[in-house]
Amino acid sequence: MEFTLTVPKSMQKTLKWITLISQWNNTMDLDPSDLLLFARIVECGSFTLAAARVGLPKSTVSRRMAMLEAVLGERLLQRTTRKLALTEFGASLLDHARKVVEEVEAAGALVQHRQLEPSGRLRISLPGDFANLAMGPVFAQFLKRYPAISLELDLSPRRVDLVAENFDLAIRMGDMPDDSTLAARRVALTTMGLYAAPGYTSVRGLPEQPDDLLKHDLLCMQRRGAAEPLWVLIRGKSRWERKVPGRMIANSLDVLVRMASTGAGIAASSDLFAAPYVKTGELVRVLPDWSMPSMTGWAVFPGRRLMPAKTRAFLDLMERSCSESGERGF
């Protein structure tokens, strides 16, 4: 009895690639999994991190790379005590190795995507301030709805390397750098303003125009890669933009708002963070006719063709929470 296997067009390119690898493997004894391992080493930037990523001893990773270079007859990586550098041949081979990674990840994501019940550990990096103020109910609802998923949260202010450190998702505030390996979805948009304690304004007075701010103690959010804070104020078509002398600079909106509430100065803050203090009378709005550019919150994730079901479930829930708040963000 004979059977005919019909292959969908979407899979024909993949099968052709696998066939080419198989033919090459027959003549060169090349293991495709070594190409995947090579790509992981480049992504992680070290043998140690790559070994942890794939769950192999570092000695095994080093040995397999040495064997791959021996089979190919050329070095792929230049090794020093401090870093790894691709050779010209290694850079050329990396494109092919990444195709192997993409196909393996696509197959794994497809399997997980088809699961009726999302499961596994979801690793998320996000600012601690934002997590404390806005994300508690979202996390609680997510864990209740998906009992087969466990959460691992990194609340440090640093920008993690999602690929090298094996994170599924990161929540990042502000402008997004151009990175072709990542994809992003907007999940929050919060307005910004200036705030001070009544005790501070009773002593130092209220600014009447933006230039008056330069005479005050200013509490500023740290700008990534910039030495001086830059404040932008907008009123209709009018725009005021200055580098300001920050009396205090921090990478935490929560800290800035708390300092302002004690009378330390005028803080640039998200209205979201300032709202509880305004409600209790601990803060008042400064220059209320002027506003600062809104701050966008992004959900950032590896740019895979198929998103794991656990990641998609969290993003969908987070977007619904934004929608139910009746605003464009939290």
Coordinates of C-alpha atoms in Angstrom, one line a residue:
M1 CA 0.0 0.0 0.0
E2 CA 1.4 3.5 -0.9
F3 CA 0.7 6.8 0.8
T4 CA 1.1 10.3 -0.6
L5 CA 2.2 13.0 1.8
T6 CA 1.0 16.5 0.8
V7 CA 3.2 19.3 2.2
P8 CA 1.7 22.8 2.7
K9 CA 3.5 25.5 0.7
S10 CA 4.3 27.3 4.0
M11 CA 6.5 24.3 5.0
Q12 CA 8.2 23.6 1.7
K13 CA 10.9 26.3 2.2
T14 CA 11.7 24.8 5.7
L15 CA 11.9 21.3 4.3
K16 CA 14.2 22.5 1.5
W17 CA 16.5 24.1 4.1
I18 CA 16.5 20.9 6.3
T19 CA 17.3 18.8 3.2
L20 CA 20.2 21.1 2.3
I21 CA 21.6 20.7 5.9
S22 CA 21.1 16.9 5.6
Q23 CA 23.0 16.8 2.3
W24 CA 25.8 19.0 3.7
N25 CA 25.9 16.9 6.8
N26 CA 26.4 13.7 4.7
T27 CA 29.6 15.2 3.1
M28 CA 31.0 17.2 6.0
D29 CA 29.7 15.4 9.1
L30 CA 28.1 18.7 10.2
D31 CA 25.6 18.6 13.1
P32 CA 22.9 21.3 12.7
S33 CA 22.6 21.5 16.5
D34 CA 26.2 22.8 16.6
L35 CA 25.0 25.7 14.4
L36 CA 22.3 26.4 16.9
L37 CA 24.9 26.3 19.7
F38 CA 27.1 28.7 17.7
A39 CA 24.3 31.2 17.3
R40 CA 23.5 31.0 21.1
I41 CA 27.2 31.8 21.9
V42 CA 27.1 34.8 19.7
E43 CA 23.7 36.0 21.2
C44 CA 24.9 35.6 24.8
G45 CA 28.4 36.9 24.2
S46 CA 30.2 34.3 26.2
F47 CA 30.6 30.5 26.5
T48 CA 29.5 30.6 30.1
L49 CA 26.2 32.4 29.5
A50 CA 25.5 30.2 26.4
A51 CA 26.2 27.1 28.4
A52 CA 23.7 28.2 31.1
R53 CA 21.2 29.1 28.4
V54 CA 21.2 25.7 26.7
G55 CA 21.7 23.7 29.9
L56 CA 25.1 22.2 29.0
P57 CA 28.5 22.3 30.8
K58 CA 30.8 25.0 29.6
S59 CA 33.4 22.4 28.8
T60 CA 30.9 20.6 26.5
V61 CA 30.1 23.9 24.7
S62 CA 33.8 24.7 24.2
R63 CA 34.5 21.2 22.9
R64 CA 31.6 21.3 20.4
M65 CA 32.7 24.6 19.1
A66 CA 36.2 23.3 18.6
M67 CA 34.9 20.3 16.8
L68 CA 32.7 22.5 14.5
E69 CA 35.6 24.7 13.6
A70 CA 37.7 21.6 12.9
V71 CA 35.0 20.2 10.6
L72 CA 34.6 23.6 8.8
G73 CA 38.4 24.1 8.6
E74 CA 38.2 27.7 9.8
R75 CA 37.9 29.6 13.0
L76 CA 34.4 31.1 13.8
L77 CA 35.3 33.0 16.9
Q78 CA 38.4 34.9 18.1
R79 CA 38.7 34.2 21.9
T80 CA 40.4 36.6 24.4
T81 CA 40.2 36.7 28.1
R82 CA 37.7 39.5 28.0
K83 CA 35.5 39.0 25.0
L84 CA 34.6 37.0 21.9
A85 CA 34.8 38.4 18.4
L86 CA 33.4 36.9 15.2
T87 CA 35.8 36.1 12.4
E88 CA 34.8 37.1 8.8
F89 CA 33.9 33.5 8.1
G90 CA 32.0 33.3 11.4
A91 CA 29.9 36.4 10.5
S92 CA 29.0 34.7 7.2
L93 CA 28.0 31.5 8.8
L94 CA 26.0 33.2 11.5
D95 CA 23.2 34.1 9.1
H96 CA 22.7 30.4 8.4
A97 CA 23.0 29.4 12.0
R98 CA 20.3 31.9 12.9
K99 CA 18.0 30.2 10.4
V100 CA 18.4 27.0 12.3
V101 CA 17.5 28.9 15.5
E102 CA 14.5 30.5 13.9
E103 CA 13.2 27.1 12.7
V104 CA 13.7 25.4 16.1
E105 CA 12.1 28.3 18.0
A106 CA 9.2 28.4 15.5
A107 CA 8.6 24.7 16.0
G108 CA 8.7 25.0 19.8
A109 CA 6.5 28.1 19.8
L110 CA 4.0 26.3 17.5
V111 CA 3.8 23.4 19.9
Q112 CA 3.2 25.7 22.9
H113 CA 0.9 28.0 20.9
R114 CA -1.4 25.0 20.2
Q115 CA -1.7 24.1 23.9
L116 CA -5.1 24.6 25.2
E117 CA -3.8 25.7 28.6
P118 CA -0.7 28.0 28.6
S119 CA 1.9 26.8 31.0
G120 CA 5.5 27.2 32.1
R121 CA 7.5 30.0 33.8
L122 CA 7.0 33.5 32.4
R123 CA 10.1 35.7 33.1
I124 CA 9.3 39.5 33.1
S125 CA 11.5 42.5 33.7
L126 CA 9.9 45.8 34.6
P127 CA 10.6 48.9 36.7
G128 CA 9.9 48.3 40.4
D129 CA 8.0 51.6 40.7
F130 CA 5.6 50.7 37.9
A131 CA 5.1 47.2 39.2
N132 CA 4.2 48.5 42.7
L133 CA 1.8 51.1 41.6
A134 CA 0.0 49.7 38.6
M135 CA 0.8 46.0 38.1
G136 CA -0.2 44.2 41.3
P137 CA -3.9 43.6 40.3
V138 CA -2.8 42.5 36.8
F139 CA -0.3 39.9 38.2
A140 CA -2.9 38.6 40.7
Q141 CA -5.6 38.3 38.0
F142 CA -3.1 36.6 35.7
L143 CA -2.0 34.0 38.2
K144 CA -5.6 33.2 39.1
R145 CA -6.7 32.8 35.5
Y146 CA -3.7 30.7 34.5
P147 CA -2.8 28.3 37.3
A148 CA -0.3 26.4 35.1
I149 CA 1.9 29.5 34.7
S150 CA 4.4 30.7 37.3
L151 CA 5.8 34.3 37.3
E152 CA 9.4 35.3 37.8
L153 CA 9.8 39.1 38.0
D154 CA 13.0 41.2 37.8
L155 CA 12.2 44.7 39.2
S156 CA 15.7 46.2 38.8
P157 CA 15.9 49.5 36.8
R158 CA 18.5 48.1 34.3
R159 CA 17.5 47.2 30.8
V160 CA 18.0 43.5 30.6
D161 CA 19.2 41.7 27.5
L162 CA 16.0 39.7 26.8
V163 CA 17.7 37.2 24.5
A164 CA 21.0 36.6 26.3
E165 CA 19.3 36.5 29.8
N166 CA 16.3 34.4 28.5
F167 CA 13.5 36.8 29.5
D168 CA 10.1 36.4 27.8
L169 CA 9.0 40.0 28.2
A170 CA 10.1 43.4 29.5
I171 CA 8.0 46.5 30.3
R172 CA 10.0 49.6 29.4
M173 CA 9.1 53.3 29.8
G174 CA 9.9 56.1 27.3
D175 CA 11.5 56.0 23.9
M176 CA 12.4 52.6 22.4
P177 CA 15.9 52.0 20.9
D178 CA 15.9 50.6 17.4
D179 CA 16.6 46.8 17.7
S180 CA 15.7 44.4 14.9
T181 CA 15.8 41.4 17.3
L182 CA 13.0 42.7 19.4
A183 CA 9.3 43.5 18.9
A184 CA 7.2 46.0 21.0
R185 CA 3.6 46.7 21.8
R186 CA 2.4 49.8 23.5
V187 CA 0.6 49.0 26.7
A188 CA 0.5 52.2 28.7
L189 CA 0.4 56.0 28.1
T190 CA 0.6 58.3 31.1
T191 CA 0.5 62.1 31.3
M192 CA 3.3 64.0 33.0
G193 CA 3.4 67.2 35.1
L194 CA 5.2 69.2 37.8
Y195 CA 4.4 68.8 41.5
A196 CA 5.5 70.3 44.8
A197 CA 4.4 70.3 48.4
P198 CA 2.4 73.2 49.8
G199 CA 5.0 73.7 52.4
Y200 CA 7.7 74.2 49.7
T201 CA 5.6 76.6 47.7
S202 CA 4.6 78.7 50.8
V203 CA 8.3 79.4 51.4
R204 CA 9.7 79.5 47.8
G205 CA 6.6 80.7 46.0
L206 CA 4.9 79.2 42.9
P207 CA 6.5 79.6 39.5
E208 CA 4.4 81.8 37.2
Q209 CA 6.2 80.9 34.0
P210 CA 8.6 78.1 33.0
D211 CA 11.7 80.3 33.2
D212 CA 10.9 80.8 37.0
L213 CA 11.7 77.1 37.4
L214 CA 15.4 77.8 37.1
K215 CA 15.3 79.6 40.5
H216 CA 13.9 76.5 42.2
D217 CA 15.1 73.2 43.6
L218 CA 14.2 70.7 40.8
L219 CA 13.9 66.9 41.3
C220 CA 14.5 65.2 38.0
M221 CA 14.3 61.8 36.4
Q222 CA 17.6 60.5 35.1
R223 CA 17.9 60.5 31.4
R224 CA 19.6 57.4 29.9
G225 CA 22.9 58.4 28.4
A226 CA 22.6 62.1 29.3
A227 CA 24.5 64.0 32.0
E228 CA 21.9 66.8 32.5
P229 CA 18.1 66.6 32.8
L230 CA 16.1 68.0 30.0
W231 CA 12.6 69.4 30.7
V232 CA 10.0 70.0 28.0
L233 CA 6.8 71.9 28.8
I234 CA 3.9 72.4 26.4
R235 CA 0.9 74.7 26.4
G236 CA -1.1 74.7 23.2
K237 CA 1.4 75.7 20.5
S238 CA 3.9 77.1 22.9
R239 CA 6.9 74.9 23.8
W240 CA 9.6 75.5 26.5
E241 CA 12.7 73.3 26.5
R242 CA 15.7 73.6 28.8
K243 CA 18.5 71.6 30.3
V244 CA 17.8 72.2 34.0
P245 CA 20.0 72.1 37.1
G246 CA 18.7 69.2 38.9
R247 CA 19.0 69.5 42.7
M248 CA 18.3 65.8 42.8
I249 CA 18.4 63.2 40.0
A250 CA 17.1 59.7 40.3
N251 CA 16.0 56.8 38.2
S252 CA 12.8 56.3 40.3
L253 CA 9.6 58.3 39.9
D254 CA 8.4 57.0 43.2
V255 CA 11.5 58.4 45.0
L256 CA 11.1 61.8 43.3
V257 CA 7.4 62.1 44.2
R258 CA 8.1 61.1 47.8
M259 CA 10.9 63.7 48.1
A260 CA 8.6 66.3 46.6
S261 CA 5.9 65.5 49.2
T262 CA 8.4 66.2 52.0
G263 CA 9.1 69.7 50.6
A264 CA 12.5 68.9 48.9
G265 CA 11.6 70.7 45.7
I266 CA 9.6 70.6 42.4
A267 CA 9.4 67.1 40.8
A268 CA 8.7 66.1 37.3
S269 CA 6.4 63.1 37.7
S270 CA 3.8 61.0 36.0
D271 CA 0.3 62.1 37.0
L272 CA -0.3 58.4 37.9
F273 CA 2.4 58.5 40.6
A274 CA 1.4 62.0 42.0
A275 CA -2.3 61.3 42.1
P276 CA -2.4 59.7 45.6
Y277 CA -0.4 62.6 47.1
V278 CA -2.6 65.2 45.4
K279 CA -5.7 63.5 46.8
T280 CA -4.3 63.8 50.4
G281 CA -3.1 67.4 49.9
E282 CA 0.6 66.5 50.2
L283 CA 1.3 67.7 46.6
V284 CA -0.1 70.4 44.4
R285 CA 0.3 70.9 40.6
V286 CA 2.9 73.5 39.6
L287 CA 2.3 75.4 36.3
P288 CA -1.0 73.6 35.8
D289 CA -1.5 75.2 32.4
W290 CA 1.7 73.5 31.2
S291 CA 2.2 69.8 30.7
M292 CA 5.2 67.6 29.9
P293 CA 5.2 65.1 27.0
S294 CA 3.4 61.8 27.8
M295 CA 5.4 58.8 28.8
T296 CA 4.7 55.6 26.9
G297 CA 5.0 52.1 28.4
W298 CA 6.1 49.3 26.0
A299 CA 5.9 45.6 26.3
V300 CA 9.0 44.3 24.6
F301 CA 9.7 40.7 23.6
P302 CA 12.0 38.7 21.3
G303 CA 10.9 39.2 17.7
R304 CA 9.9 35.6 17.0
R305 CA 7.5 34.7 14.3
L306 CA 5.2 32.9 16.7
M307 CA 4.8 34.1 20.3
P308 CA 4.6 31.6 23.1
A309 CA 1.1 31.1 24.4
K310 CA 2.1 32.2 28.0
T311 CA 3.5 35.5 26.7
R312 CA 0.4 36.2 24.5
A313 CA -1.9 35.4 27.4
F314 CA -0.2 38.0 29.6
L315 CA -0.1 40.7 26.9
D316 CA -3.8 40.2 26.2
L317 CA -4.7 40.5 29.9
M318 CA -2.6 43.6 30.3
E319 CA -4.2 45.3 27.3
R320 CA -7.6 44.4 28.6
S321 CA -6.7 46.0 31.9
C322 CA -5.7 49.2 30.1
S323 CA -8.9 49.2 28.1
E324 CA -11.1 48.7 31.2
S325 CA -9.4 51.6 32.9
G326 CA -11.1 53.9 30.4
E327 CA -7.8 55.5 29.4
R328 CA -5.1 54.9 26.9
G329 CA -2.9 53.6 29.7
F330 CA -2.8 52.9 33.4

